[in-house]
Coordinates of C-alpha atoms in Angstrom, one line a residue:
M11 CA -190.0 -49.6 150.2
R12 CA -190.8 -47.7 147.1
S13 CA -187.5 -48.6 145.4
Q14 CA -188.1 -52.2 146.2
K15 CA -191.4 -52.1 144.4
I16 CA -190.0 -50.4 141.4
F17 CA -187.2 -53.0 141.2
Q18 CA -189.8 -55.9 141.4
G19 CA -191.8 -54.3 138.6
I20 CA -188.8 -54.1 136.4
A21 CA -187.9 -57.6 137.2
M22 CA -191.4 -58.8 136.4
S23 CA -191.5 -56.9 133.2
T24 CA -188.2 -58.3 132.2
A25 CA -189.4 -61.8 133.1
A26 CA -192.6 -61.2 131.2
G27 CA -190.7 -60.1 128.1
A28 CA -188.4 -63.1 128.3
A29 CA -191.3 -65.3 128.6
A30 CA -192.9 -63.7 125.6
L31 CA -189.8 -64.2 123.6
L32 CA -189.6 -67.7 124.7
L33 CA -193.2 -68.3 123.6
T34 CA -192.5 -66.7 120.3
A35 CA -189.5 -68.9 119.7
C36 CA -191.4 -72.0 120.6
G37 CA -194.5 -71.2 118.5
P38 CA -195.2 -72.7 115.1
S39 CA -192.8 -71.5 112.5
Q40 CA -194.2 -69.8 109.4
P41 CA -193.7 -71.7 106.3
Q42 CA -190.9 -70.3 104.1
T43 CA -191.5 -69.7 100.5
Q44 CA -188.9 -71.8 98.6
A45 CA -187.6 -70.1 95.4
T46 CA -187.7 -72.6 92.6
T47 CA -185.0 -72.1 90.1
T48 CA -185.9 -73.5 86.7
A49 CA -182.8 -74.7 84.8
P50 CA -182.7 -73.6 81.2
G51 CA -184.6 -76.1 79.1
T52 CA -182.3 -78.4 77.2
G53 CA -185.0 -79.6 74.8
T54 CA -186.3 -83.0 74.4
P55 CA -183.4 -85.3 73.3
S56 CA -184.1 -86.7 69.9
P57 CA -184.2 -90.4 69.7
S58 CA -180.9 -91.8 68.4
A59 CA -181.0 -92.2 64.6
T60 CA -181.1 -95.8 63.7
S61 CA -179.7 -96.5 60.3
A62 CA -182.3 -98.4 58.3
P63 CA -181.0 -101.5 56.6
P64 CA -180.2 -100.8 52.9
S65 CA -183.1 -101.7 50.8
S66 CA -182.2 -104.8 48.8
A67 CA -183.7 -104.0 45.4
P68 CA -184.3 -107.2 43.4
P69 CA -181.6 -107.7 40.8
S70 CA -182.6 -106.2 37.5
S71 CA -183.0 -108.9 35.0
T72 CA -180.6 -108.0 32.3
T73 CA -181.6 -109.4 28.9
P74 CA -178.5 -110.4 27.0
A75 CA -177.9 -107.9 24.2
T76 CA -178.7 -109.5 20.9
S77 CA -176.0 -108.4 18.4
A78 CA -177.3 -107.4 15.0
P79 CA -176.2 -109.7 12.3
A80 CA -173.1 -108.7 10.6
A81 CA -173.5 -106.9 7.3
P82 CA -172.5 -109.0 4.3
G83 CA -168.9 -108.4 3.1
L84 CA -167.9 -107.6 -0.4
C85 CA -167.9 -110.4 -2.9
K86 CA -164.4 -111.8 -3.5
A87 CA -162.9 -113.6 -6.4
A88 CA -162.5 -116.8 -4.4
G89 CA -166.2 -117.1 -3.9
L90 CA -167.4 -116.1 -7.4
T91 CA -167.6 -117.7 -10.8
A92 CA -167.6 -115.7 -14.0
A93 CA -169.3 -116.1 -17.3
T94 CA -170.4 -114.0 -20.3
D95 CA -173.2 -114.1 -22.8
A96 CA -173.5 -112.1 -26.0
S97 CA -177.1 -111.3 -25.6
G98 CA -176.2 -107.6 -25.8
G99 CA -175.6 -107.8 -29.5
G100 CA -173.1 -105.7 -31.4
A101 CA -172.8 -102.5 -33.3
A102 CA -170.1 -100.7 -35.4
G103 CA -167.4 -103.2 -34.8
S104 CA -168.2 -103.7 -31.1
V105 CA -169.7 -106.7 -29.3
Y106 CA -171.8 -106.1 -26.2
M107 CA -172.1 -108.9 -23.7
N108 CA -173.2 -109.4 -20.1
L109 CA -170.4 -110.2 -17.7
N110 CA -172.0 -112.3 -15.0
L111 CA -170.5 -113.0 -11.6
T112 CA -172.3 -115.6 -9.5
N113 CA -171.9 -116.2 -5.7
S114 CA -170.5 -119.7 -5.4
G115 CA -169.9 -119.4 -1.6
T116 CA -172.2 -120.3 1.3
E117 CA -172.7 -116.7 2.6
P118 CA -174.4 -113.7 1.1
C119 CA -172.0 -111.1 -0.3
L120 CA -172.2 -107.6 -1.8
L121 CA -171.3 -106.7 -5.3
K122 CA -171.1 -103.0 -5.9
G123 CA -169.5 -100.9 -8.5
F124 CA -167.2 -101.7 -11.5
A125 CA -165.1 -104.8 -12.1
G126 CA -161.6 -104.4 -13.4
V127 CA -161.4 -106.2 -16.8
S128 CA -158.6 -106.7 -19.2
L129 CA -157.5 -109.1 -21.9
A130 CA -154.9 -111.7 -20.9
A131 CA -152.5 -114.0 -22.7
D132 CA -153.4 -117.0 -20.5
N133 CA -154.7 -118.1 -17.1
A134 CA -151.6 -117.0 -15.3
G135 CA -150.5 -114.3 -17.8
A136 CA -150.4 -110.5 -17.3
P137 CA -153.1 -108.3 -18.8
I138 CA -152.6 -107.2 -22.4
G139 CA -153.0 -103.6 -23.4
A140 CA -155.3 -101.1 -21.7
P141 CA -157.8 -102.2 -19.1
A142 CA -161.5 -101.6 -19.6
S143 CA -162.8 -98.0 -19.2
R144 CA -165.8 -97.4 -17.0
D145 CA -169.2 -96.8 -18.7
E146 CA -171.0 -94.7 -16.1
S147 CA -174.3 -94.5 -17.9
T148 CA -175.7 -97.0 -15.4
P149 CA -175.7 -95.8 -11.8
V150 CA -173.8 -97.8 -9.1
T151 CA -176.1 -99.8 -6.8
D152 CA -175.7 -102.4 -4.1
V153 CA -176.2 -105.9 -5.5
L154 CA -176.7 -108.4 -2.7
L155 CA -176.0 -111.9 -3.8
A156 CA -177.3 -114.8 -1.8
P157 CA -175.5 -118.1 -2.5
G158 CA -176.2 -119.0 -6.2
Q159 CA -177.4 -115.5 -7.2
T160 CA -175.8 -113.5 -10.0
G161 CA -174.9 -109.9 -10.6
T162 CA -174.4 -108.6 -14.2
A163 CA -172.6 -105.8 -15.9
V164 CA -172.4 -104.8 -19.6
L165 CA -169.0 -105.5 -21.1
R166 CA -168.2 -104.1 -24.5
Y167 CA -165.4 -105.4 -26.7
T168 CA -164.3 -103.4 -29.7
Q169 CA -162.7 -105.4 -32.6
A170 CA -159.0 -104.9 -32.5
G171 CA -159.0 -104.8 -36.4
N172 CA -160.8 -101.5 -36.2
Y173 CA -157.5 -99.8 -35.3
M174 CA -154.8 -99.3 -37.9
D175 CA -152.1 -98.8 -35.3
C176 CA -153.1 -101.8 -33.2
A177 CA -150.2 -104.1 -32.4
M178 CA -152.4 -107.1 -32.5
V179 CA -151.7 -110.2 -30.4
D180 CA -153.7 -113.2 -29.4
A181 CA -155.5 -113.2 -26.1
A182 CA -156.8 -116.3 -24.3
G183 CA -159.6 -114.6 -22.5
Y184 CA -160.5 -112.0 -19.9
R185 CA -158.9 -111.3 -16.5
I186 CA -161.6 -110.0 -14.1
Y187 CA -161.1 -108.3 -10.8
P188 CA -164.3 -108.0 -8.7
P189 CA -165.0 -104.5 -7.3
E190 CA -162.4 -103.6 -4.6
D191 CA -160.6 -106.9 -4.9
T192 CA -157.0 -107.5 -5.7
A193 CA -157.5 -111.2 -6.6
S194 CA -158.9 -112.1 -10.0
L195 CA -160.8 -114.6 -12.1
F196 CA -159.8 -115.8 -15.5
L197 CA -162.6 -116.3 -18.1
P198 CA -161.4 -118.3 -21.1
Q199 CA -162.6 -116.6 -24.3
P200 CA -160.0 -116.4 -27.2
T201 CA -159.9 -113.2 -29.1
K202 CA -157.6 -110.5 -30.5
A203 CA -156.0 -107.8 -28.4
C204 CA -153.8 -104.7 -29.0
S205 CA -150.6 -104.9 -27.0
N206 CA -150.1 -101.1 -27.2
A207 CA -151.7 -99.5 -24.1
G208 CA -152.9 -96.4 -26.0
I209 CA -155.8 -98.3 -27.5
T210 CA -158.7 -99.2 -25.3
L211 CA -160.8 -102.1 -26.6
L212 CA -163.0 -102.7 -23.5
S213 CA -165.5 -100.8 -21.4
I214 CA -167.5 -102.1 -18.4
G215 CA -170.6 -100.9 -16.7
A216 CA -171.6 -101.0 -13.0
F217 CA -173.1 -104.3 -11.7
Q218 CA -176.8 -104.6 -11.5
P219 CA -179.0 -107.5 -10.3
A220 CA -179.4 -110.1 -12.9

């Protein structure tokens, strides 16, 4: 009888334990703490760059370049007329005269320096004897000649008879080369010349405004 009671007690304890376990399993479950994993921050994505339309600057108003007027060219024989006057007087067998070159063209021109002057047999003839030497007592200057204006230079002629060794010949006038020109003017003025080139009868000064 005692053994039977012990067995029943064990059975009841076992049953009670099983019931307790069953109650525990069926009871409200405890909330589980969920681990939140934070992904590494990727940063806020920058808005896509939008290319701004090119600024259309107003076209710059380009003023046409005004070219400076061309400087006057040198006076040439084709646009000049020549004349002399004896207002310079004379001394010791020499005659001083003004050689005048006048702009007969339609544009201004520049007369600067010394003319080439020699005596000539005729309009188409070659020079006779030595050409004029330069008288540099008057400084060279720019002489701007508008149409109709005149530049002047002092021309001296020494009498050919002053030279004993002069091989004297007749000259019909003066051949005149404007400064830096290879063309010439002929100025009729009959006189005497020395054909030998060792004797210089003429001298010429630099041109000045008339």
